[in-house]
Coordinates of C-alpha atoms in Angstrom, one line a residue:
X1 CA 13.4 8.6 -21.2
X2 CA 9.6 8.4 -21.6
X3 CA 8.3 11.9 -20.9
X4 CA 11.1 14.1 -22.2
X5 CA 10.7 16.4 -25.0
X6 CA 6.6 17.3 -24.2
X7 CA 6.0 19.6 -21.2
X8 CA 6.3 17.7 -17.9
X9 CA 3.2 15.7 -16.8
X10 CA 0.8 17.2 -19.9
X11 CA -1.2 15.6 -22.3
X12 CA 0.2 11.9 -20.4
X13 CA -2.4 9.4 -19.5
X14 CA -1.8 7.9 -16.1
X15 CA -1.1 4.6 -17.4
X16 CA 2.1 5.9 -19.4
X17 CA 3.1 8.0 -16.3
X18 CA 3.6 5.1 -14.4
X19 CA 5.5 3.4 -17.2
X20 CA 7.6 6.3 -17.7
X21 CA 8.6 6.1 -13.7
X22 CA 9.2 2.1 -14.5
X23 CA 11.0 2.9 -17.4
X24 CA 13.8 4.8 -15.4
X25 CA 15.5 1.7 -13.9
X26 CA 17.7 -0.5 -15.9
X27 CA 20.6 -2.4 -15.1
X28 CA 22.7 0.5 -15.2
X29 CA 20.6 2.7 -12.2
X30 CA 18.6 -0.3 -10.6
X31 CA 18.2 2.2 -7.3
X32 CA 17.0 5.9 -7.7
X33 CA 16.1 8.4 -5.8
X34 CA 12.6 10.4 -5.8
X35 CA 14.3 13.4 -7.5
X36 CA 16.4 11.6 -10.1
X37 CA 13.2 9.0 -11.0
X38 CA 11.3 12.9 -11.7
X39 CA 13.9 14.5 -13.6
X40 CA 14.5 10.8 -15.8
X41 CA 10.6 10.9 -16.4
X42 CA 10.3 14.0 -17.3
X43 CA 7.6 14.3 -14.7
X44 CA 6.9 17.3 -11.8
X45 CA 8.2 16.1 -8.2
X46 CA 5.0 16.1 -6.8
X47 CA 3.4 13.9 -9.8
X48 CA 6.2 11.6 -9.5
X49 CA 5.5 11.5 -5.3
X50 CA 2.3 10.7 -5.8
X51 CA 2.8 8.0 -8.7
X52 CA 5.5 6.1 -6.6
X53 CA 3.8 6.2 -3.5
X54 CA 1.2 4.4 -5.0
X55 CA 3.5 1.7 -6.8
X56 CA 5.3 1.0 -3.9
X57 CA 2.0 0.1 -2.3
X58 CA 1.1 -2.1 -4.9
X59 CA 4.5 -3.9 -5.1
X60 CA 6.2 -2.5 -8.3
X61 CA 8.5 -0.2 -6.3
X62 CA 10.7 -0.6 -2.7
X63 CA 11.3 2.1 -0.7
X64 CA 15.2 1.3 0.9
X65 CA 16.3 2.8 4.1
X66 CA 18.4 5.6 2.5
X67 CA 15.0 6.8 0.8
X68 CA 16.4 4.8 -2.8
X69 CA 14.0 3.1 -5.0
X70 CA 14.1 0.2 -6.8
X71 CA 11.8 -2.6 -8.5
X72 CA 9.8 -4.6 -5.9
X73 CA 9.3 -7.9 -5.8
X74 CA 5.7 -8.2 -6.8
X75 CA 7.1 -6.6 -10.7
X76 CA 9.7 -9.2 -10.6
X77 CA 7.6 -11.6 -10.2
X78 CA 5.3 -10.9 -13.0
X79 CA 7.9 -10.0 -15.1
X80 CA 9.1 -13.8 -15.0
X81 CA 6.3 -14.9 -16.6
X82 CA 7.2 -13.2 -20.1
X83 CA 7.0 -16.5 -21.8
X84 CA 9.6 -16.0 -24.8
X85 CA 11.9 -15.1 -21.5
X86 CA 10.7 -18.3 -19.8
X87 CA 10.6 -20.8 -22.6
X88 CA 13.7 -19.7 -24.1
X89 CA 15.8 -19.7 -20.9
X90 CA 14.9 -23.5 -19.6
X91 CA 15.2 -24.9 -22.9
X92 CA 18.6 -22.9 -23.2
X93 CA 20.1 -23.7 -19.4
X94 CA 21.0 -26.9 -19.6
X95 CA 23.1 -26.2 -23.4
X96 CA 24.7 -23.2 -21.7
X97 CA 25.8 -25.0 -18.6
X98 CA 27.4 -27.8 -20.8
X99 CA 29.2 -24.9 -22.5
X100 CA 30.5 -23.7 -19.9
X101 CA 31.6 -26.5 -18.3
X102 CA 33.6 -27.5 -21.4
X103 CA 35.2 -24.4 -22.7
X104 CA 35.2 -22.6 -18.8
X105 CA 34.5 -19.6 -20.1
X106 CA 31.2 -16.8 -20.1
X107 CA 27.8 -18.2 -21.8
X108 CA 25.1 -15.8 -22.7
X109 CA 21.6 -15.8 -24.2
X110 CA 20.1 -12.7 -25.6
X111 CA 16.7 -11.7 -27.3
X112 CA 16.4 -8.7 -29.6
X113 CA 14.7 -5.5 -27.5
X114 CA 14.7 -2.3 -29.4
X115 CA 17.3 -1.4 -30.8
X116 CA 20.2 -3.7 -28.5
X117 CA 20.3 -7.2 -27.3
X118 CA 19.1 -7.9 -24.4
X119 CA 20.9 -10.8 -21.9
X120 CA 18.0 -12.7 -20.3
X121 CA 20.5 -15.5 -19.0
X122 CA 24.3 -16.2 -18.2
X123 CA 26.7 -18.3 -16.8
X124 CA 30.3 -18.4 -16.0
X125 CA 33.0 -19.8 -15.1
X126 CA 35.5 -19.1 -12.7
X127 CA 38.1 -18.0 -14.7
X128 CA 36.4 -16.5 -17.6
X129 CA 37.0 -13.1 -18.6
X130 CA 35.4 -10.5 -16.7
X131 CA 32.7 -8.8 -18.7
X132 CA 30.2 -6.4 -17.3
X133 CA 27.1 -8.0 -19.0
X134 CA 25.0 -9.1 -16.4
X135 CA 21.1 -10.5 -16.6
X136 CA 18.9 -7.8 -17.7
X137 CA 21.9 -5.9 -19.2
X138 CA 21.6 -4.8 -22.7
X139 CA 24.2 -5.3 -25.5
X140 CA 24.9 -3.1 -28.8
X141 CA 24.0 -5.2 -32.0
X142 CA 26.7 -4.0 -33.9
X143 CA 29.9 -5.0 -31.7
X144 CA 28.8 -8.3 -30.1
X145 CA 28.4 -11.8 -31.3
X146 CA 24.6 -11.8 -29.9
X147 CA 24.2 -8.5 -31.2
X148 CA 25.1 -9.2 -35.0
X149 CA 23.3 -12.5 -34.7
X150 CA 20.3 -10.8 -33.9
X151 CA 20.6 -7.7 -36.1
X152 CA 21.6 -10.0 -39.3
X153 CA 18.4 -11.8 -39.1
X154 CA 16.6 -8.7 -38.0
X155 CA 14.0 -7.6 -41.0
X156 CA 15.4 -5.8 -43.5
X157 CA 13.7 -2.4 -43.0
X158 CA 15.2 -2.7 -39.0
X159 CA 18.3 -3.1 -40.9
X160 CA 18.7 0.0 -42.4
X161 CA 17.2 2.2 -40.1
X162 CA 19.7 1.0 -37.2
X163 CA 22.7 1.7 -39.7
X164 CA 21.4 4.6 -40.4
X165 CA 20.6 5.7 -36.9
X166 CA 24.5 5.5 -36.6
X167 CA 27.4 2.9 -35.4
X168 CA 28.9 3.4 -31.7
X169 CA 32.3 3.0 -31.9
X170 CA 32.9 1.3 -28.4
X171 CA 36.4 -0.1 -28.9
X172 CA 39.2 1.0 -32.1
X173 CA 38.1 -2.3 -33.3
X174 CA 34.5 -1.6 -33.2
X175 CA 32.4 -1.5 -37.1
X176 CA 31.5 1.9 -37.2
X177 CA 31.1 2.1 -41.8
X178 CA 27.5 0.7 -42.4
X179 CA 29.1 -1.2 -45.8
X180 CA 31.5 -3.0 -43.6
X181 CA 29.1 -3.8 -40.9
X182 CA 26.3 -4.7 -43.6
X183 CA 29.1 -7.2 -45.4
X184 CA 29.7 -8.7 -42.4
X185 CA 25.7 -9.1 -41.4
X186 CA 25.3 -11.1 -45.1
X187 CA 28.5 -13.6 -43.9
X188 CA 26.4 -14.1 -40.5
X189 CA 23.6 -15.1 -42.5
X190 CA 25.6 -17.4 -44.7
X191 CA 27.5 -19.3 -42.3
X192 CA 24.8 -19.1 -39.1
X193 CA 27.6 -17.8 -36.9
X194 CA 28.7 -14.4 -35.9
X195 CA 32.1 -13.4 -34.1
X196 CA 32.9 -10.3 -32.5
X197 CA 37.0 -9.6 -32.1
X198 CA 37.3 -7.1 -29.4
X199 CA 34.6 -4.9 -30.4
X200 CA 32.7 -4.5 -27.7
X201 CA 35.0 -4.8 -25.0
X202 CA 39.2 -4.5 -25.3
X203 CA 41.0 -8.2 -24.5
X204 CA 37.5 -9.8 -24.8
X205 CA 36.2 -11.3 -28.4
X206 CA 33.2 -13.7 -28.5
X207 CA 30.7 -16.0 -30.9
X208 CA 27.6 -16.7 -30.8
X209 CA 24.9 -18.6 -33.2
X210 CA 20.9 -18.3 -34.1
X211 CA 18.3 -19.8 -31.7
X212 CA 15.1 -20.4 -34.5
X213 CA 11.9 -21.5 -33.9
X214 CA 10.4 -24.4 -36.4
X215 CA 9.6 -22.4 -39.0
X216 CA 12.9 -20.4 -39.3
X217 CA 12.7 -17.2 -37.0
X218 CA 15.3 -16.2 -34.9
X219 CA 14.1 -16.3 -31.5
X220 CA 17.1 -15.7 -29.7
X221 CA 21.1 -15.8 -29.9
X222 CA 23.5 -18.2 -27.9
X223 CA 27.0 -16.9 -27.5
X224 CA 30.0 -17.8 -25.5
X225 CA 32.7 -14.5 -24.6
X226 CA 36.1 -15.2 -24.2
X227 CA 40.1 -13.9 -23.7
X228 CA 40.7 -12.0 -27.5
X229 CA 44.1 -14.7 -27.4
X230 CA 41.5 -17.6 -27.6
X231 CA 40.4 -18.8 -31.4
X232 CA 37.3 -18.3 -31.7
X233 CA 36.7 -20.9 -34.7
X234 CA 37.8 -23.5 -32.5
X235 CA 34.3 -22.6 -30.1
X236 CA 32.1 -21.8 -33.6
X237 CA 31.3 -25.6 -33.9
X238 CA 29.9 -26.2 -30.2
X239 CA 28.2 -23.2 -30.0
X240 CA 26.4 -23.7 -33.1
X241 CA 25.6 -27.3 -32.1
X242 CA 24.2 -26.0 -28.7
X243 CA 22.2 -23.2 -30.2
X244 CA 20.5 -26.5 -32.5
X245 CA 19.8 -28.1 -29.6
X246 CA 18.1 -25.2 -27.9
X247 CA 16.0 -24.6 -31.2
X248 CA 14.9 -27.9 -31.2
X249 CA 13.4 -27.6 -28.0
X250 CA 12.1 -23.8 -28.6
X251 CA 10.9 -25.2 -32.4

């Protein structure tokens, strides 16, 4: 978290205090508590007191009744406006909903952030395989269909410092040797499609295509995730088609 590894609250500018208290809430902790938010930032309790007292009288931050915090409205709000977000989602909705209506099963979008994908949209049906992605949930690039869609287009130099930074090994089936994983990043490249066989998630396998913009970057990745009995090259076809569609609209 932002703030760890210097000495707490020293040599920070105000600005990137505040940041590191924003920067303790993901989809994983979306409520904290004063305490936690100060040991997470890296910053002294009464710096952190101070801080969220006044972004919780701006907006950024909501103070619950069991003294929890979590992001207010007002940064919600704002944060909607991110236009690759915004553009990408509506021109992606109504592909994904048509996907999901015709194969009844879990639709995502994702955008490269950092080092994992993040989801910025999905849909499902009711009787897709539970998976514990949600909106604003990140994904590892190396064991999902977004993920390798997103890392194989990635620049080169990203490339090999991810794979070098090390391969999770979420599942048994999970790529974990940087020559198998960077194999299977050139056949993503050849064929536009990407497939993940229970790597991220045991009994769930998924695939997922390239979202460019007119001039050939990857913008985004579409992906549908499904039962690990379900063959995925039977899906391959639509979701490319959609993921077309999408970029022509993005393009």
């Amino acid at each position: 978290m932002a703030g760890n590894g210097a000495v707490p609250g020293q040599g920070q500018s105000v600005s990137s205090r505040l940041l590191a208290i924003l920067d303790c809430f993901d989809i994983a902790r979306p409520t904290l508590t004063l305490t936690e938010i100060a040991t997470a930032s890296g910053l002294p309790l009464s710096t952190a007191r101070r801080l969220i007292g006044e972004l919780t009288g701006w907006g950024a931050l909501e103070r619950l009744p069991d003294q929890h915090f979590r992001i207010g409205i007002r940064l919600w709000r704002i944060g909607s406006l991110a236009p690759q977000q915004r553009v990408l989602t509506e021109a992606a909705l109504p592909f994904m909903q048509d996907l999901c209506q015709a194969t009844q099963e879990n639709v995502q979008l994702a955008v490269l952030d950092g080092n994992e994908a993040l989801c910025i949209e999905k849909i499902s049906a009711q009787r897709a395989v539970p998976t514990a992605t949600q909106v604003g949930g990140r994904l590892p690039l190396h064991a999902t269909g977004v993920g390798k869609v997103l890392l194989a287009f990635a620049a080169p130099e990203f490339q090999v410092d991810f794979i070098a930074s090390g391969l999770k090994p979420h599942t048994r089936h999970t790529i974990t040797q940087p020559g198998q994983l960077a194999a299977a990043l050139t056949v993503v490249r050849e064929q536009n499609v990407a497939y993940s066989y229970q790597e991220m998630t045991l009994g769930a396998v998924s695939v997922a295509a390239p979202i460019r913009t007119a001039d050939g970057e990857v913008r985004g990745a579409l992906g549908i995730v499904t039962h690990s009995h379900t063959t995925l090259r039977h899906l391959a076809p639509a979701v490319r088609t959609a993921a077309l569609g999408v970029s022509r609209l993005v393009g």
